[in-house]
């Protein structure tokens, strides 16, 4: 295979495999997931997989074991295996930006030999990792001091999208109960967020880490400038020693005023939403300790190994992708809920929103033709049990079937282990309730046993009936440690990649966010008093109103 170009696939074979999957969906539409457990002995085991310390149970998904085979044939025909090879080989899988997508190189153990479009990169990756480790140790030990000679006690991490969501998730998931270094975040151009991040901090003890792959993002530059002004107002010109930058455009970061030795580079072959493993994770590496960051990388690398080597039928990212594709394409379900039963993982749905919807929210194939299948589902969610008291009503009794991914952590990280059991019990119970539901006859019998009048029983029974047959996946982390968190994120990165291959799209570009960005700068000029440009009548009226 030419490692500079994605693999060729046989269009008619893919088309046939898709038709078979859609036909399987028509049958699945009318069947009961629960009854599949009777007709398919060993279903729970066959549809469960363990990878890199994660257990994933896909047996409550709406597919039969035959449907799984059909889906695996599709994966084979669509070329998941050669595409996977091309990805790891550093081929140009992001054609519209003429780049590889080689985030796996960032978490590979020392001595790896990754090449991006034929150019060796592992050496540079290791050198940057060593620079991050040295910086993290110097800050944590107090050896590196601020302009007034004080050690650093706080970091304000400024970035947005992929330069924010991953670090925020990791900090929230792994932060100690009493951190020695406090880490705060500002992403939104709404000045309220930065104001809150800076509130109460002593500039003399604060590092400001500006993270932007492009170093041109309006929100990040605005917040970076405001934070720089905050430092300068308190500490004068020497305050630049409190500035750190992470970027694939290091010259721009230096021009911003960041001392060269505090600029950490990464590369254009690292997509923003795949960048937590690079120096984008620096704030976390400093605040959590570099050893913790290395363990996160190791967990992701273990998932890479699994994804790269496991056969399709036992491959966790592939099976998860196929379960999601079965819901999305064979059953036409446009939304998926993600519910981590872990307060520390409450930001995981927000992280997945960017990973999945920015990667796979596409309508044209990698070579520019309209897609032949529906692509990414919308993703939403919140921590369980909180979500149960908010949107679960719709999951159980709404008119749309919304597949749910439930994440559970077996051992408590903090607090009372008995309370952890309550959390787990809720996670399991919700999956069961979604699957089994509650038939009208059972509701009626219960109401009769309570002695309710017949009219009341007739009125209440339909309200209290759950039709069930609602699909879910169940993912278990033995405990929420850096390794398993790394594996969980990498699992979803590869799942998204597999889906992209099945749909024939480029999962690594994001042209759909550009139009809004350029219109925003035009509108800003007008709100600031510039001449009115051409707009549709509704927008023109809105600008006139808000300008006034
Ligand atoms: O929202 C578009 C986007 O380009 C994301 O893909 C990216 O993660 C984010 O903006 C931030 O970009 P940058 O890191 O270049 O500031």
Coordinates of C-alpha atoms and ligand atoms in Angstrom, one line a residue:
X1 CA 0.0 0.0 0.0
X2 CA 1.1 3.5 -0.8
X3 CA 1.4 5.1 2.6
X4 CA 0.7 8.6 1.3
X5 CA -2.9 7.9 0.3
X6 CA -5.9 6.2 1.8
X7 CA -6.7 2.7 0.6
X8 CA -9.0 2.1 -2.4
X9 CA -12.2 0.3 -1.7
X10 CA -14.7 -1.6 -3.9
X11 CA -17.8 0.7 -4.2
X12 CA -20.2 -2.0 -5.3
X13 CA -19.2 -4.3 -2.4
X14 CA -19.7 -1.5 0.1
X15 CA -23.0 -0.6 -1.4
X16 CA -24.2 -4.2 -1.2
X17 CA -23.0 -4.5 2.4
X18 CA -24.9 -1.3 3.3
X19 CA -28.1 -2.6 1.7
X20 CA -27.8 -5.7 3.8
X21 CA -27.3 -3.6 7.0
X22 CA -30.3 -1.5 6.2
X23 CA -32.4 -4.6 5.5
X24 CA -31.3 -6.0 8.9
X25 CA -32.5 -2.7 10.4
X26 CA -36.0 -3.3 9.0
X27 CA -36.3 -6.6 10.8
X28 CA -34.7 -5.2 14.0
X29 CA -37.3 -2.4 13.9
X30 CA -40.0 -4.9 14.8
X31 CA -38.1 -7.2 17.1
X32 CA -37.7 -7.2 20.9
X33 CA -34.1 -6.9 22.2
X34 CA -35.1 -8.9 25.3
X35 CA -36.4 -11.9 23.2
X36 CA -32.9 -12.1 21.5
X37 CA -31.5 -13.3 24.9
X38 CA -33.8 -16.3 24.6
X39 CA -33.1 -17.1 21.0
X40 CA -29.3 -16.4 21.2
X41 CA -27.7 -18.3 24.0
X42 CA -24.4 -16.7 25.0
X43 CA -25.5 -13.3 23.7
X44 CA -24.3 -11.4 26.7
X45 CA -20.8 -12.9 26.4
X46 CA -20.6 -12.7 22.6
X47 CA -21.5 -9.0 22.7
X48 CA -19.1 -8.0 25.4
X49 CA -15.5 -7.1 25.0
X50 CA -12.7 -6.2 27.3
X51 CA -9.9 -3.8 26.1
X52 CA -7.2 -1.8 27.8
X53 CA -8.9 -2.2 31.2
X54 CA -12.4 -1.3 30.0
X55 CA -15.4 -3.7 29.8
X56 CA -18.0 -3.0 27.2
X57 CA -21.4 -4.7 27.1
X58 CA -23.3 -4.3 23.8
X59 CA -25.8 -7.0 24.4
X60 CA -28.7 -4.5 25.1
X61 CA -28.2 -3.1 21.7
X62 CA -31.0 -3.8 19.1
X63 CA -29.0 -6.1 16.9
X64 CA -29.0 -9.9 16.7
X65 CA -25.9 -11.9 16.4
X66 CA -26.6 -12.2 12.7
X67 CA -26.9 -8.5 12.4
X68 CA -23.5 -8.2 14.0
X69 CA -22.1 -10.4 11.3
X70 CA -23.7 -8.2 8.7
X71 CA -22.2 -5.1 10.3
X72 CA -18.8 -6.8 10.5
X73 CA -19.0 -7.6 6.7
X74 CA -19.7 -3.9 6.1
X75 CA -16.7 -3.0 8.2
X76 CA -14.6 -5.3 6.1
X77 CA -16.0 -4.2 2.8
X78 CA -15.7 -0.5 3.7
X79 CA -12.0 -1.1 4.3
X80 CA -11.7 -0.5 8.0
X81 CA -8.6 -2.7 8.3
X82 CA -6.6 -1.0 5.5
X83 CA -7.8 2.4 6.7
X84 CA -6.6 1.6 10.2
X85 CA -3.2 0.6 8.7
X86 CA -3.1 3.8 6.8
X87 CA -3.9 5.8 9.9
X88 CA -1.1 4.3 11.9
X89 CA 1.3 4.5 9.0
X90 CA 0.9 8.3 9.0
X91 CA -0.8 8.4 5.6
X92 CA -2.7 11.5 4.5
X93 CA -6.1 10.5 5.9
X94 CA -7.1 14.2 6.2
X95 CA -7.2 14.9 2.5
X96 CA -8.9 18.3 2.6
X97 CA -6.0 19.6 4.7
X98 CA -3.4 17.3 3.2
X99 CA -2.3 15.9 6.5
X100 CA -2.0 12.7 8.4
X101 CA -3.8 12.3 11.8
X102 CA -1.2 10.8 14.0
X103 CA -2.3 11.5 17.6
X104 CA -1.3 7.9 18.4
X105 CA 2.4 9.0 18.0
X106 CA 1.9 11.4 21.0
X107 CA 1.1 8.6 23.4
X108 CA 3.4 5.9 22.1
X109 CA 6.0 4.6 24.5
X110 CA 9.6 5.9 24.2
X111 CA 11.4 4.4 21.2
X112 CA 8.4 4.3 18.9
X113 CA 9.0 5.1 15.2
X114 CA 6.0 6.9 13.9
X115 CA 6.1 8.7 10.6
X116 CA 3.8 11.5 9.4
X117 CA 3.6 11.3 5.6
X118 CA 6.9 9.6 5.6
X119 CA 8.7 12.0 8.0
X120 CA 9.9 10.6 11.3
X121 CA 8.1 12.3 14.2
X122 CA 8.7 10.2 17.3
X123 CA 12.0 12.0 18.2
X124 CA 10.4 15.4 18.2
X125 CA 7.4 14.0 20.2
X126 CA 9.8 12.6 22.9
X127 CA 11.8 15.9 23.0
X128 CA 8.6 17.9 23.6
X129 CA 7.5 15.4 26.2
X130 CA 10.9 15.8 28.0
X131 CA 10.5 19.6 27.9
X132 CA 7.0 19.2 29.4
X133 CA 8.2 16.9 32.1
X134 CA 11.0 19.3 33.1
X135 CA 8.7 22.3 33.1
X136 CA 6.1 20.4 35.2
X137 CA 8.7 19.4 37.7
X138 CA 10.2 22.9 37.9
X139 CA 6.8 24.5 38.6
X140 CA 5.7 21.8 41.0
X141 CA 8.9 21.9 43.0
X142 CA 8.9 25.7 43.2
X143 CA 12.2 25.8 41.4
X144 CA 10.6 27.9 38.7
X145 CA 9.5 31.2 40.3
X146 CA 7.4 34.1 39.2
X147 CA 8.4 37.7 38.6
X148 CA 8.4 38.5 42.4
X149 CA 10.2 35.3 43.4
X150 CA 7.0 33.4 44.5
X151 CA 6.3 29.9 43.5
X152 CA 3.3 29.2 41.2
X153 CA 0.1 28.1 42.9
X154 CA -2.4 28.5 40.1
X155 CA -2.7 28.0 36.4
X156 CA -5.3 29.7 34.2
X157 CA -5.7 27.6 31.0
X158 CA -7.0 29.6 28.1
X159 CA -8.2 27.8 24.9
X160 CA -11.4 26.7 23.2
X161 CA -12.8 23.6 21.5
X162 CA -10.1 21.0 21.3
X163 CA -7.7 23.3 23.2
X164 CA -10.1 23.3 26.1
X165 CA -12.5 20.3 26.4
X166 CA -9.9 17.6 26.8
X167 CA -7.9 19.4 29.5
X168 CA -11.1 20.4 31.3
X169 CA -12.3 16.7 31.3
X170 CA -9.0 15.4 32.5
X171 CA -8.6 17.9 35.3
X172 CA -12.2 17.3 36.5
X173 CA -11.7 13.5 36.3
X174 CA -8.4 13.3 38.1
X175 CA -7.9 16.4 40.2
X176 CA -7.0 15.8 43.9
X177 CA -9.5 16.9 46.5
X178 CA -7.0 19.5 47.7
X179 CA -4.8 20.4 44.7
X180 CA -1.4 22.0 45.4
X181 CA -1.8 23.8 42.1
X182 CA -5.2 25.1 41.2
X183 CA -6.2 24.8 37.6
X184 CA -8.9 27.0 36.1
X185 CA -10.2 27.4 32.6
X186 CA -11.4 30.2 30.3
X187 CA -12.7 29.3 26.9
X188 CA -15.7 31.6 26.1
X189 CA -15.2 35.0 24.6
X190 CA -17.8 36.1 27.1
X191 CA -15.6 38.0 29.5
X192 CA -17.5 36.6 32.5
X193 CA -15.6 33.3 32.2
X194 CA -12.1 34.8 32.4
X195 CA -13.3 37.2 35.2
X196 CA -14.4 34.1 37.2
X197 CA -11.2 32.2 36.4
X198 CA -9.0 35.1 37.6
X199 CA -11.1 36.0 40.6
X200 CA -9.2 35.7 43.9
X201 CA -6.0 34.6 42.2
X202 CA -2.7 36.4 43.1
X203 CA -1.0 37.3 39.7
X204 CA 2.4 36.8 41.4
X205 CA 1.6 33.1 41.9
X206 CA -0.3 32.5 38.6
X207 CA 0.8 31.0 35.3
X208 CA -1.3 31.8 32.3
X209 CA -1.2 29.0 29.7
X210 CA -2.5 30.1 26.3
X211 CA -3.4 27.1 24.1
X212 CA -4.3 27.4 20.5
X213 CA -3.2 25.2 17.6
X214 CA -3.6 28.1 15.1
X215 CA -2.9 31.0 17.5
X216 CA -5.5 32.9 15.6
X217 CA -8.7 31.9 17.4
X218 CA -10.6 35.1 18.3
X219 CA -11.9 33.9 21.7
X220 CA -8.5 32.6 22.8
X221 CA -6.6 35.7 21.7
X222 CA -9.1 38.0 23.4
X223 CA -8.9 36.0 26.7
X224 CA -5.1 35.7 26.3
X225 CA -4.7 39.5 25.9
X226 CA -7.0 40.2 28.8
X227 CA -5.1 37.8 31.1
X228 CA -1.8 39.3 29.9
X229 CA -3.0 42.8 30.8
X230 CA -4.1 41.4 34.2
X231 CA -0.6 40.1 34.8
X232 CA 1.1 43.3 33.5
X233 CA -1.1 45.6 35.6
X234 CA 0.1 43.8 38.7
X235 CA 3.7 42.8 37.9
X236 CA 4.9 45.0 35.0
X237 CA 6.9 43.9 32.0
X238 CA 8.5 41.1 34.0
X239 CA 5.1 39.4 34.1
X240 CA 5.8 37.8 30.7
X241 CA 7.6 35.1 32.7
X242 CA 4.1 34.1 33.8
X243 CA 3.0 33.4 30.2
X244 CA 3.2 30.0 28.6
X245 CA 1.9 29.0 25.2
X246 CA 1.1 25.8 23.4
X247 CA 0.7 26.0 19.7
X248 CA 1.4 24.6 16.3
X249 CA 2.4 28.2 15.3
X250 CA 5.1 28.8 17.9
X251 CA 6.3 32.0 16.1
X252 CA 2.9 33.6 16.7
X253 CA 3.0 32.6 20.4
X254 CA 6.4 34.3 20.7
X255 CA 5.1 37.4 18.9
X256 CA 2.3 37.5 21.6
X257 CA 5.0 37.9 24.2
X258 CA 5.6 34.4 25.5
X259 CA 9.3 33.7 26.2
X260 CA 10.7 31.2 23.7
X261 CA 11.5 28.6 26.3
X262 CA 7.9 28.7 27.5
X263 CA 6.4 28.0 24.1
X264 CA 5.5 24.3 23.7
X265 CA 5.0 23.2 20.1
X266 CA 2.8 20.6 18.5
X267 CA 2.2 19.7 14.9
X268 CA -0.3 20.1 12.1
X269 CA -0.8 16.4 12.1
X270 CA -2.5 16.6 15.5
X271 CA -6.1 17.6 15.1
X272 CA -7.4 20.0 17.8
X273 CA -10.0 17.5 19.2
X274 CA -7.3 14.8 19.3
X275 CA -4.7 17.0 20.9
X276 CA -4.9 16.3 24.6
X277 CA -2.0 13.9 24.4
X278 CA 0.3 16.7 23.1
X279 CA 1.5 19.8 25.0
X280 CA -2.2 20.8 25.0
X281 CA -2.2 18.7 28.1
X282 CA 0.5 20.7 29.7
X283 CA -1.7 22.5 32.3
X284 CA -2.9 19.1 33.4
X285 CA 0.6 17.7 33.4
X286 CA 1.7 20.5 35.7
X287 CA -1.3 20.5 38.0
X288 CA -1.6 16.7 38.3
X289 CA 2.1 15.9 38.0
X290 CA 3.8 14.6 35.0
X291 CA 3.6 10.9 36.2
X292 CA -0.1 11.2 36.1
X293 CA 0.0 12.5 32.5
X294 CA 2.3 9.7 31.5
X295 CA -0.2 7.2 32.9
X296 CA -2.9 8.8 30.9
X297 CA -0.8 8.4 27.7
X298 CA 0.0 4.8 28.6
X299 CA -3.8 4.0 28.9
X300 CA -4.4 5.5 25.5
X301 CA -1.4 3.6 24.0
X302 CA -2.9 0.4 25.4
X303 CA -6.1 1.1 23.5
X304 CA -4.1 1.9 20.4
X305 CA -2.4 -1.5 20.6
X306 CA -5.8 -3.2 21.0
X307 CA -7.4 -1.2 18.1
X308 CA -4.4 -1.9 15.8
X309 CA -4.1 -5.6 16.5
X310 CA -7.5 -7.1 17.5
X311 CA -9.6 -8.7 14.8
X312 CA -12.7 -6.7 13.8
X313 CA -15.0 -9.1 15.7
X314 CA -13.2 -8.6 19.0
X315 CA -12.2 -5.0 18.5
X316 CA -13.7 -2.6 21.0
X317 CA -13.7 0.6 18.9
X318 CA -15.0 -1.3 15.9
X319 CA -17.8 -3.0 17.8
X320 CA -18.8 0.2 19.5
X321 CA -18.8 2.0 16.2
X322 CA -20.9 -0.7 14.6
X323 CA -23.5 -0.6 17.5
X324 CA -23.8 3.1 17.0
X325 CA -24.0 2.8 13.2
X326 CA -26.7 0.2 13.6
X327 CA -28.8 2.6 15.6
X328 CA -28.0 5.6 13.3
X329 CA -28.3 4.0 9.9
X330 CA -30.2 0.8 10.1
X331 CA -32.7 2.2 12.6
X332 CA -32.5 5.9 11.6
X333 CA -31.9 7.2 15.2
X334 CA -30.6 10.8 15.1
X335 CA -29.6 11.2 18.7
X336 CA -27.6 9.3 21.3
X337 CA -27.4 10.0 25.0
X338 CA -24.1 9.5 27.0
X339 CA -24.5 9.2 30.7
X340 CA -21.4 8.7 32.9
X341 CA -22.4 7.5 36.3
X342 CA -19.5 9.4 37.7
X343 CA -19.5 13.0 38.8
X344 CA -15.9 13.3 37.8
X345 CA -16.8 12.2 34.3
X346 CA -19.6 14.7 34.0
X347 CA -17.7 16.6 31.2
X348 CA -17.3 13.5 29.1
X349 CA -20.5 14.2 27.0
X350 CA -19.3 17.7 26.2
X351 CA -15.9 16.3 25.2
X352 CA -17.7 13.7 23.0
X353 CA -19.9 16.4 21.4
X354 CA -16.8 17.9 19.8
X355 CA -15.1 14.6 19.1
X356 CA -18.1 13.1 17.3
X357 CA -20.0 16.0 15.9
X358 CA -17.1 18.0 14.7
X359 CA -15.4 14.9 13.3
X360 CA -18.3 13.2 11.6
X361 CA -21.0 15.9 11.2
X362 CA -20.4 15.9 7.4
X363 CA -22.6 15.7 4.3
X364 CA -19.9 15.0 1.7
X365 CA -17.5 12.1 1.3
X366 CA -13.7 12.6 1.6
X367 CA -13.7 12.9 -2.2
X368 CA -16.5 15.5 -2.3
X369 CA -19.5 13.5 -3.3
X370 CA -22.8 13.7 -1.3
X371 CA -22.7 10.9 1.4
X372 CA -24.9 7.9 0.7
X373 CA -25.8 7.3 4.4
X374 CA -26.7 9.4 7.4
X375 CA -23.7 10.5 9.3
X376 CA -23.0 11.5 13.0
X377 CA -25.8 11.4 15.5
X378 CA -26.2 14.3 17.9
X379 CA -24.8 13.5 21.3
X380 CA -26.0 14.9 24.6
X381 CA -25.8 13.8 28.2
X382 CA -24.9 14.6 31.8
X383 CA -23.8 12.7 34.8
X384 CA -26.0 10.0 36.3
X385 CA -27.8 10.1 38.6
X386 CA -28.5 13.8 37.9
X387 CA -29.6 13.1 34.3
X388 CA -32.3 10.7 35.7
X389 CA -34.0 13.7 37.2
X390 CA -33.8 15.8 34.0
X391 CA -34.0 14.0 30.7
X392 CA -34.5 10.3 31.5
X393 CA -38.3 10.8 31.3
X394 CA -37.9 11.2 27.6
X395 CA -35.5 8.3 27.3
X396 CA -38.1 6.0 28.9
X397 CA -41.4 7.2 27.6
X398 CA -40.7 9.8 24.8
X399 CA -41.8 9.2 21.2
X400 CA -38.2 9.0 19.9
X401 CA -36.0 6.0 20.8
X402 CA -32.7 7.5 22.0
X403 CA -29.9 4.9 22.4
X404 CA -28.0 5.5 25.6
X405 CA -24.3 4.8 26.4
X406 CA -24.0 4.3 30.2
X407 CA -20.6 4.5 31.8
X408 CA -20.0 3.2 35.2
X409 CA -17.0 3.1 37.6
X410 CA -16.8 0.2 39.9
X411 CA -14.6 1.5 42.7
X412 CA -15.3 4.9 44.3
X413 CA -12.6 7.5 43.8
X414 CA -13.7 9.7 46.7
X415 CA -16.2 9.6 49.5
X416 CA -18.2 6.8 50.9
X417 CA -17.9 3.4 49.1
X418 CA -21.5 2.6 50.2
X419 CA -22.7 5.7 48.2
X420 CA -20.8 4.3 45.2
X421 CA -23.0 1.2 45.4
X422 CA -26.1 3.4 45.1
X423 CA -24.6 5.0 42.0
X424 CA -23.8 1.6 40.4
X425 CA -27.3 0.3 41.3
X426 CA -28.8 3.3 39.5
X427 CA -26.7 2.7 36.4
X428 CA -27.6 -1.0 36.2
X429 CA -31.3 -0.3 37.0
X430 CA -31.6 2.3 34.3
X431 CA -30.1 0.0 31.7
X432 CA -32.5 -2.7 32.8
X433 CA -35.5 -0.4 32.8
X434 CA -34.7 0.8 29.3
X435 CA -34.5 -2.8 28.1
X436 CA -37.3 -4.5 30.0
X437 CA -39.8 -1.6 30.5
X438 CA -43.0 -2.3 32.5
X439 CA -45.9 -3.9 30.8
X440 CA -49.4 -2.6 31.3
X441 CA -50.6 -5.9 32.9
X442 CA -48.0 -5.6 35.6
X443 CA -48.9 -1.9 36.3
X444 CA -52.6 -2.8 36.4
X445 CA -52.0 -5.8 38.8
X446 CA -50.0 -3.5 41.2
X447 CA -52.8 -0.9 41.2
X448 CA -55.4 -3.5 41.8
X449 CA -53.4 -4.9 44.7
X450 CA -53.4 -1.4 46.2
X451 CA -57.2 -1.5 46.0
X452 CA -57.6 1.5 43.6
X453 CA -61.0 2.0 41.9
X454 CA -61.3 0.6 38.4
X455 CA -61.6 4.1 36.8
X456 CA -58.4 5.2 38.4
X457 CA -56.6 2.1 37.4
X458 CA -57.8 2.6 33.8
X459 CA -56.6 6.2 33.9
X460 CA -53.2 5.5 35.5
X461 CA -52.2 2.4 33.7
X462 CA -51.1 4.0 30.4
X463 CA -49.2 6.7 32.3
X464 CA -47.2 4.2 34.2
X465 CA -46.5 1.8 31.4
X466 CA -43.0 1.7 30.0
X467 CA -42.7 0.1 26.6
X468 CA -39.0 -0.9 27.1
X469 CA -37.0 -2.2 24.2
X470 CA -34.8 0.9 24.4
X471 CA -31.2 0.2 23.6
X472 CA -28.1 0.9 25.7
X473 CA -24.4 0.1 25.9
X474 CA -22.8 -0.4 29.3
X475 CA -19.1 0.5 29.8
X476 CA -17.3 -0.3 33.0
X477 CA -14.1 1.2 34.3
X478 CA -12.8 -0.7 37.3
X479 CA -11.7 2.6 38.7
X480 CA -11.3 6.1 37.4
X481 CA -7.5 6.2 37.1
X482 CA -5.4 7.9 34.5
X483 CA -4.8 4.7 32.5
X484 CA -8.5 3.9 32.2
X485 CA -9.4 7.5 31.4
X486 CA -6.8 7.5 28.6
X487 CA -8.2 4.3 27.3
X488 CA -11.8 5.6 27.4
X489 CA -10.9 8.7 25.4
X490 CA -8.8 6.7 22.8
X491 CA -11.6 4.1 22.5
X492 CA -13.9 6.9 21.4
X493 CA -11.3 8.5 19.1
X494 CA -10.9 5.2 17.2
X495 CA -14.7 4.6 17.2
X496 CA -15.2 7.9 15.5
X497 CA -12.5 7.0 13.0
X498 CA -14.2 3.7 12.2
X499 CA -17.5 5.4 11.7
X500 CA -15.8 7.9 9.4
X501 CA -14.5 5.0 7.3
X502 CA -17.9 3.4 7.1
X503 CA -19.5 6.6 6.0
X504 CA -16.6 7.4 3.6
X505 CA -16.0 10.8 5.2
X506 CA -12.9 12.7 6.4
X507 CA -13.2 12.7 10.2
X508 CA -10.3 15.0 10.7
X509 CA -11.3 18.3 9.1
X510 CA -14.0 20.8 10.3
X511 CA -14.8 23.3 7.5
X512 CA -18.3 23.6 8.9
X513 CA -17.1 25.9 11.7
X514 CA -15.4 28.4 9.4
X515 CA -18.4 30.3 7.9
X516 CA -19.7 31.4 11.3
X517 CA -16.2 32.6 12.3
X518 CA -15.8 34.9 9.3
X519 CA -19.3 36.2 9.5
X520 CA -18.7 37.0 13.2
X521 CA -15.8 39.3 12.4
X522 CA -17.9 41.1 9.8
X523 CA -20.7 41.6 12.3
X524 CA -18.3 42.7 15.0
X525 CA -17.1 45.5 12.7
X526 CA -20.6 46.6 12.2
X527 CA -21.5 46.5 15.9
X528 CA -18.4 48.6 16.6
X529 CA -19.7 51.3 14.3
X530 CA -18.4 50.2 10.8
X531 CA -20.6 50.5 7.7
X532 CA -23.4 48.1 7.4
X533 CA -22.6 45.1 5.1
X534 CA -25.1 43.1 3.0
X535 CA -27.2 40.7 5.2
X536 CA -30.5 38.9 4.9
X537 CA -33.3 41.1 6.2
X538 CA -33.7 39.2 9.5
X539 CA -30.0 39.5 10.3
X540 CA -29.9 43.2 9.2
X541 CA -32.7 44.0 11.6
X542 CA -31.1 42.1 14.5
X543 CA -27.8 44.0 14.0
X544 CA -29.6 47.3 13.9
X545 CA -31.5 46.5 17.1
X546 CA -28.4 45.3 19.0
X547 CA -26.2 48.1 17.8
X548 CA -28.8 50.6 19.1
Ligands
LIG1 O1 -14.1 25.1 16.4 C1 -13.2 25.0 15.4 C2 -11.8 24.8 16.0 O2 -11.0 24.9 14.9 C3 -11.6 23.4 16.6 O3 -11.5 22.4 15.7 C4 -10.5 23.7 17.5 O4 -10.3 22.7 18.4 C5 -10.8 25.0 18.0 O5 -11.4 25.7 16.9 C6 -9.7 25.8 18.6 O6 -8.7 26.1 17.7 P1 -7.3 26.5 18.1 O7 -6.7 25.5 18.9 O8 -6.6 26.7 16.8 O9 -7.4 27.8 18.8

